[in-house]
Coordinates of C-alpha atoms and ligand atoms in Angstrom, one line a residue:
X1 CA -79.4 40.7 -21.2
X2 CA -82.2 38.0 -20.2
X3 CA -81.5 34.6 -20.4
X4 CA -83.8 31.6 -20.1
X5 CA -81.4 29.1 -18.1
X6 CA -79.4 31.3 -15.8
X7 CA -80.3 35.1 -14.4
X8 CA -77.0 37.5 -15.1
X9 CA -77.1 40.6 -13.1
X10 CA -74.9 43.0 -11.9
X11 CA -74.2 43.5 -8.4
X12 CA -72.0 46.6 -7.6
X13 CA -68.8 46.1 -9.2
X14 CA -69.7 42.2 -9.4
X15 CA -71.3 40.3 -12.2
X16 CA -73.8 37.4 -10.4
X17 CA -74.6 34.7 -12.7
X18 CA -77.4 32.1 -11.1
X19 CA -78.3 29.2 -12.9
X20 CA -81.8 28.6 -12.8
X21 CA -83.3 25.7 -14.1
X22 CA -84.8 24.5 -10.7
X23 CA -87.2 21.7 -12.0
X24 CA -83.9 19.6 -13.0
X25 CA -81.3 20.5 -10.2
X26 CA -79.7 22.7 -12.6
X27 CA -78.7 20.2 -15.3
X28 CA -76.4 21.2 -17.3
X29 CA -78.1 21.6 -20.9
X30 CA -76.1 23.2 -24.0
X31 CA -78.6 26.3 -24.3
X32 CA -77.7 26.5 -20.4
X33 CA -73.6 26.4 -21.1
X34 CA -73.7 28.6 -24.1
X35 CA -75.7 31.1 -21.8
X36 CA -72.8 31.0 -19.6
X37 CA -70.3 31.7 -22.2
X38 CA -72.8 34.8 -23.9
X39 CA -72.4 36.1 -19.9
X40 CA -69.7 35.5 -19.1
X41 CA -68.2 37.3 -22.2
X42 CA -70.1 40.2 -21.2
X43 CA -69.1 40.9 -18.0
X44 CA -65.6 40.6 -19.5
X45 CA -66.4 43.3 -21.1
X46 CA -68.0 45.3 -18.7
X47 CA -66.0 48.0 -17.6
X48 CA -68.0 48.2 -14.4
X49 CA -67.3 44.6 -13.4
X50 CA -64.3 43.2 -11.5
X51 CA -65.3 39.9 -10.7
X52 CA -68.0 37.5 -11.5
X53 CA -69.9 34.9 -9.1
X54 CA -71.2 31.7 -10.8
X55 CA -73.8 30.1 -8.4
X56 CA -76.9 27.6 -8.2
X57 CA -79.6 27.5 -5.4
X58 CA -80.1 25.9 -2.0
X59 CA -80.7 22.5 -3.4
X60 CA -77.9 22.4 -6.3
X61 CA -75.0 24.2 -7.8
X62 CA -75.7 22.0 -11.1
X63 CA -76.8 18.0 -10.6
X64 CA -74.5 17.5 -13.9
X65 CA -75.0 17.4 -17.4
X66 CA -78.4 16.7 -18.3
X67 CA -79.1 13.0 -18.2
X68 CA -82.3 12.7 -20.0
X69 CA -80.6 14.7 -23.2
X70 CA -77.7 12.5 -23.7
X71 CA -79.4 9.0 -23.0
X72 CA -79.5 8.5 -26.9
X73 CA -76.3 10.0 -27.9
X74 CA -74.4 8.2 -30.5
X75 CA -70.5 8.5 -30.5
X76 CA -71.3 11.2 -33.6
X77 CA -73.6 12.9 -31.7
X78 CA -71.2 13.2 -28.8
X79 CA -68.1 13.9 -30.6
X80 CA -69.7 16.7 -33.5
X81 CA -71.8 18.2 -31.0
X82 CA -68.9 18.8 -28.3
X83 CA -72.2 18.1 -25.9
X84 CA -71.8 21.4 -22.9
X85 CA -68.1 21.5 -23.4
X86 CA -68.3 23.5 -26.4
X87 CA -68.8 26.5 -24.4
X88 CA -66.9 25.7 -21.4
X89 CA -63.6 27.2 -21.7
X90 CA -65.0 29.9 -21.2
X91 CA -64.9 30.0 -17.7
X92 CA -60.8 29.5 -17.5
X93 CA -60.2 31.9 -20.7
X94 CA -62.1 34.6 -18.9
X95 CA -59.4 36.9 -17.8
X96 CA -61.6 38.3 -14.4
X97 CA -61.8 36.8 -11.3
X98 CA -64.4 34.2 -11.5
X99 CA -65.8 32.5 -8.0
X100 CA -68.0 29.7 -7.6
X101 CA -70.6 29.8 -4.7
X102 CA -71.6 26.4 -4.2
X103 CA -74.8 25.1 -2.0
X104 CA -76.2 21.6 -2.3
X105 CA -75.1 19.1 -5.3
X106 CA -72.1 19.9 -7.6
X107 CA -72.6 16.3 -9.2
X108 CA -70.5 15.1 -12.6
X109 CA -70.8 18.3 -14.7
X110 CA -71.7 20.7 -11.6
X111 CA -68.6 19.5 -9.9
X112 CA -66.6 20.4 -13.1
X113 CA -68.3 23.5 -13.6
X114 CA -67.4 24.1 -9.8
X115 CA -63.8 23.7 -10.3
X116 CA -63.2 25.7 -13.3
X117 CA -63.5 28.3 -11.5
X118 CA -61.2 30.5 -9.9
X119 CA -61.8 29.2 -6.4
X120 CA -64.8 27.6 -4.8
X121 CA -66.5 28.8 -1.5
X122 CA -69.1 26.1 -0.1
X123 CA -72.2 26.2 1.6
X124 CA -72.2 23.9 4.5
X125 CA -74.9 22.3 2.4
X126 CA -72.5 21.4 -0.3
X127 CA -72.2 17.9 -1.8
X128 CA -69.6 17.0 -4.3
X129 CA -68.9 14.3 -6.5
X130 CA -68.4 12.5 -9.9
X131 CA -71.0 9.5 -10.4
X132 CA -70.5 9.6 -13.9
X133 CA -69.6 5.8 -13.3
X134 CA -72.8 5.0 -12.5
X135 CA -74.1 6.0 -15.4
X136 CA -71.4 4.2 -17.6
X137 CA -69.4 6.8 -18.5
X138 CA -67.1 8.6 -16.9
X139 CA -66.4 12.4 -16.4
X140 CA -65.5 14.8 -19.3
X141 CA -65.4 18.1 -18.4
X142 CA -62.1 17.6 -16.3
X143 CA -63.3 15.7 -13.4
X144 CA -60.5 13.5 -13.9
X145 CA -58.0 16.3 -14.5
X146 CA -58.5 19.2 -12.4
X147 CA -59.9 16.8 -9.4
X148 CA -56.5 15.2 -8.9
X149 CA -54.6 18.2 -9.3
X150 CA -57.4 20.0 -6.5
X151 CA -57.4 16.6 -4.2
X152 CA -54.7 14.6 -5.1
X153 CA -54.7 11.0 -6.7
X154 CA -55.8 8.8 -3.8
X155 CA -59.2 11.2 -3.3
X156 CA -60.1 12.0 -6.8
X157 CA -59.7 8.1 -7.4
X158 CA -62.2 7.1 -4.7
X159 CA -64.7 9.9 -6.0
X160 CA -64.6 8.7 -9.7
X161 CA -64.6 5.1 -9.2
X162 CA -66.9 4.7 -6.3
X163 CA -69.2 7.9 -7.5
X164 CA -69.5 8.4 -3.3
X165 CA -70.5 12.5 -2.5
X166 CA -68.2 14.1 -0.6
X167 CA -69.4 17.0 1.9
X168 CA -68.1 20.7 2.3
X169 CA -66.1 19.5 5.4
X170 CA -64.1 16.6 3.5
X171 CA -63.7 18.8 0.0
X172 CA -62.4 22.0 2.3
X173 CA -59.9 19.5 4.3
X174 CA -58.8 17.9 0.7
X175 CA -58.2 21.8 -0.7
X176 CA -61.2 21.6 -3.2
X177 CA -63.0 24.7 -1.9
X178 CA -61.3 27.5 0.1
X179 CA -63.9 28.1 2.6
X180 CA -67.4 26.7 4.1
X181 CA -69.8 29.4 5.0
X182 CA -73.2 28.5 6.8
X183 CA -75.6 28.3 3.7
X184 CA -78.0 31.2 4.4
X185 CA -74.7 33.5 4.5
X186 CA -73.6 32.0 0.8
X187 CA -74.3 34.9 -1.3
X188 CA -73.8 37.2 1.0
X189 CA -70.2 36.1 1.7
X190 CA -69.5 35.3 -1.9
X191 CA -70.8 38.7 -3.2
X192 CA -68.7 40.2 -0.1
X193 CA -65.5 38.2 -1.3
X194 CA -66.2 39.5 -5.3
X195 CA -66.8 43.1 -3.9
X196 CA -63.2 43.0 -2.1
X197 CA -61.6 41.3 -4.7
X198 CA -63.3 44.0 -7.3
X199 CA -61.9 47.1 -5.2
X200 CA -58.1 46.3 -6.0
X201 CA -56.5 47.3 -9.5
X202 CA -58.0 44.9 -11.7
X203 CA -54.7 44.2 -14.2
X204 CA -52.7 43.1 -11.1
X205 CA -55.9 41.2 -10.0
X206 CA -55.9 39.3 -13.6
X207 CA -52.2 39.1 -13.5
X208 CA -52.6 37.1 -10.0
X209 CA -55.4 34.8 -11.8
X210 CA -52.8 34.1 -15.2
X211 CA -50.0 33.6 -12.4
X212 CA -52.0 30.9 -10.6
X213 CA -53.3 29.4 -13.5
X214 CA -49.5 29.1 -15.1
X215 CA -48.3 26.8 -11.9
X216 CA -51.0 24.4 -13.7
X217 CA -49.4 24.3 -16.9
X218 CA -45.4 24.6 -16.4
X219 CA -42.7 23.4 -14.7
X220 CA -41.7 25.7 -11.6
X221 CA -38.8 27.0 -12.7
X222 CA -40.9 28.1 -15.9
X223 CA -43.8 29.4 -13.4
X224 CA -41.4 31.4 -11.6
X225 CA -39.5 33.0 -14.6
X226 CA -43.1 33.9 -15.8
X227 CA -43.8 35.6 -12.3
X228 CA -41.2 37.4 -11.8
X229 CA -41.1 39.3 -15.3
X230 CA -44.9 40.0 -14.6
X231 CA -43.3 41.3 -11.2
X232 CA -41.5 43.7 -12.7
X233 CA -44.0 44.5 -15.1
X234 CA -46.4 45.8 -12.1
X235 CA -43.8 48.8 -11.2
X236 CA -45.5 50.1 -14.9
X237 CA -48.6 50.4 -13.1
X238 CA -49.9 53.5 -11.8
X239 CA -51.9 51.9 -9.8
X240 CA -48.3 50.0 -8.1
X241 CA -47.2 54.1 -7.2
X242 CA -50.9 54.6 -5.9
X243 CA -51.1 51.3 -3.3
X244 CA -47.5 51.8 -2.2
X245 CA -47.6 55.6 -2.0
X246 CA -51.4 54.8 0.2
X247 CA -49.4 52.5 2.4
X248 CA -46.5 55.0 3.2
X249 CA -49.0 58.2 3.4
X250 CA -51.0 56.0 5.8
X251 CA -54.6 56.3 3.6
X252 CA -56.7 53.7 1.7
X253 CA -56.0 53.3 -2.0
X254 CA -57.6 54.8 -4.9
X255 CA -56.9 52.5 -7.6
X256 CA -57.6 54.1 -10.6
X257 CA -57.8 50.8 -13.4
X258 CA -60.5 49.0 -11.2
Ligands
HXC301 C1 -81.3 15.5 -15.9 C2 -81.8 15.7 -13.6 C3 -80.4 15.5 -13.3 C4 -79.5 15.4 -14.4 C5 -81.5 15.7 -11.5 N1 -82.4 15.7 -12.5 N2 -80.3 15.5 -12.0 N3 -82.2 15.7 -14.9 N4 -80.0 15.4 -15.6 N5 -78.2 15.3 -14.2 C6 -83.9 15.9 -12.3 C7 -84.5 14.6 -11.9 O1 -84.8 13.8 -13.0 C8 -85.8 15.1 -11.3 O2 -86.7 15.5 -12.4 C9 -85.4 16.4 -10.7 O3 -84.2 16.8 -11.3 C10 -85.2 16.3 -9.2 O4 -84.2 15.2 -9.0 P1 -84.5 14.0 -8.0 O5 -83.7 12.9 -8.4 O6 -86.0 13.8 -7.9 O7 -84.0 14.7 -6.6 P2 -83.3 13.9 -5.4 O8 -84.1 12.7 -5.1 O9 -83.2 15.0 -4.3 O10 -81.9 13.5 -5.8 C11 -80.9 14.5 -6.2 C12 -79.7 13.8 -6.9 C13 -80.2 13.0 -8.1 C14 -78.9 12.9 -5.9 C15 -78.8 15.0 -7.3 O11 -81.1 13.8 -8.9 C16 -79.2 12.5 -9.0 O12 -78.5 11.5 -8.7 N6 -79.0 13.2 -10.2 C17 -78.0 12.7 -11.2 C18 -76.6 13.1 -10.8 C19 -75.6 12.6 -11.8 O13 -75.5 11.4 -12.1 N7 -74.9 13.6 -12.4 C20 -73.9 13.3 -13.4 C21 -74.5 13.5 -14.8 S1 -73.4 13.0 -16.1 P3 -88.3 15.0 -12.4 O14 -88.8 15.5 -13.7 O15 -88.3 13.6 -12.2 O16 -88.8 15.8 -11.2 C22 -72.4 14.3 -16.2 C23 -71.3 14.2 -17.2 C24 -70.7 15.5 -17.5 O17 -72.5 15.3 -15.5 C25 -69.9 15.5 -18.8 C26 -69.6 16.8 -19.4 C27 -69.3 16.8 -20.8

């Protein structure tokens, strides 16, 4: 499908979606979120794709939502037109895999976009941060939910309140991304991490993803019970009798539900 704010393509077995609306940093505009969803929902669907890669270019990931769009906003305007959130979700519902590759600003909405994802991998290049404050509003895609859980209170309370960036080094010490690459390597090592994580059975690979996910939303005993009746759920798989059998008979898997 062609978009006009981001390019979807597929790369092997993994779904690339760039956003690409260069002349503003990647602001986040709705046309731009709802384009995510449409692709996002498509390479759910795609039986050829295993994991999807959400990134920006060298300058941004996204510079937030777009400023110059909701200067006017009244509260109605904000509040009936769910303003780049409508669509959002999306990124958490979607049942694959979904990483984000992130080089240069991941500002306000960038940031949040950043961290709905599944996991983020930074360019050396990457600045994060949530200046909404500056602007006199404050963050409302989950900067002040999913930053604290990522950073902890003390961090994600310096970043909203004092709007300061934080670089790759700071956000991969603080557990907000899970690895810096050098930024000319991004893609490559993004696509490379999608392509491996796109080789293994994909239901185990979505059950890993709900797992995660549920250790965000209930209490541990809760989480656990939930684990370990998906645990047992795996020995229905035949792709559990294919990797096990592999690892006994010495030879690489051939997952067959990829
Ligand atoms: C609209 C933006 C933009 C934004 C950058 N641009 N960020 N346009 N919305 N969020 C535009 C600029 O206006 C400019 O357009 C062009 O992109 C290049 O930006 P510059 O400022 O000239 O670049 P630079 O000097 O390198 O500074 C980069 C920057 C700065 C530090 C990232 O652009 C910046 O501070 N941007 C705003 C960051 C921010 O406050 N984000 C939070 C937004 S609120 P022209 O036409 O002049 O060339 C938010 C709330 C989310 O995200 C809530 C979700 C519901």
């Amino acid at each position: 499908m062609t978009y006009e704010y981001i390019i979807a393509e597929a790369k092997g077995r993994v779904g690339l979606i760039t956003l690409n609306r260069p002349k503003a940093l990647n602001a986040l505009c709705d046309p731009l979120v709802d384009e995510l969803g449409d692709a996002l929902t498509e390479f759910e669907a795609d039986e050829n794709i295993g994991c999807i890669v959400i990134t920006g270019s060298d300058k941004a990931f996204a510079a937030g939502a777009d400023i110059s769009m909701m200067k006017d906003f009244s509260y109605m305007d904000a509040y009936k037109g769910d303003y780049i959130t409508r669509n959002w979700e999306k990124v958490k519902t979607c049942r694959k895999p979904v990483i984000a590759a992130v080089a240069g600003y991941a500002l306000g909405g960038g940031c949040e976009l950043a961290m709905s994802c599944d996991f983020i991998i930074a360019a050396d290049s990457a600045q994060f941060g949530q200046p909404e404050v500056k602007l006199g509003i404050l963050p409302g895609a989950g900067g002040t939910q999913r930053l604290p859980r990522a950073v902890g209170k003390a961090k994600a309370m310096d970043l909203c309140l004092s709007a300061r960036m934080m670089d790759a080094t700071e956000a991969e010490r603080a557990g907000l991304v899970s690895r810096i690459v050098p930024a000319d390597k991004l893609l490559e090592e993004a696509l490379g991490a999608a392509e491996k994580i796109a080789s293994y059975s994909l239901p185990v690979v979505m059950m890993i993803k709900e797992n995660v996910n549920r250790a965000f939303e209930s209490s541990l005993n809760e989480g656990l019970l939930f684990e370990r009746r998906q645990f047992h759920a795996a020995f229905a798989l035949e792709d559990q009798k294919e990797g096990m059998a592999a690892f006994v008979e010495k030879r690489k898997p051939a997952f067959k539900h990829r």
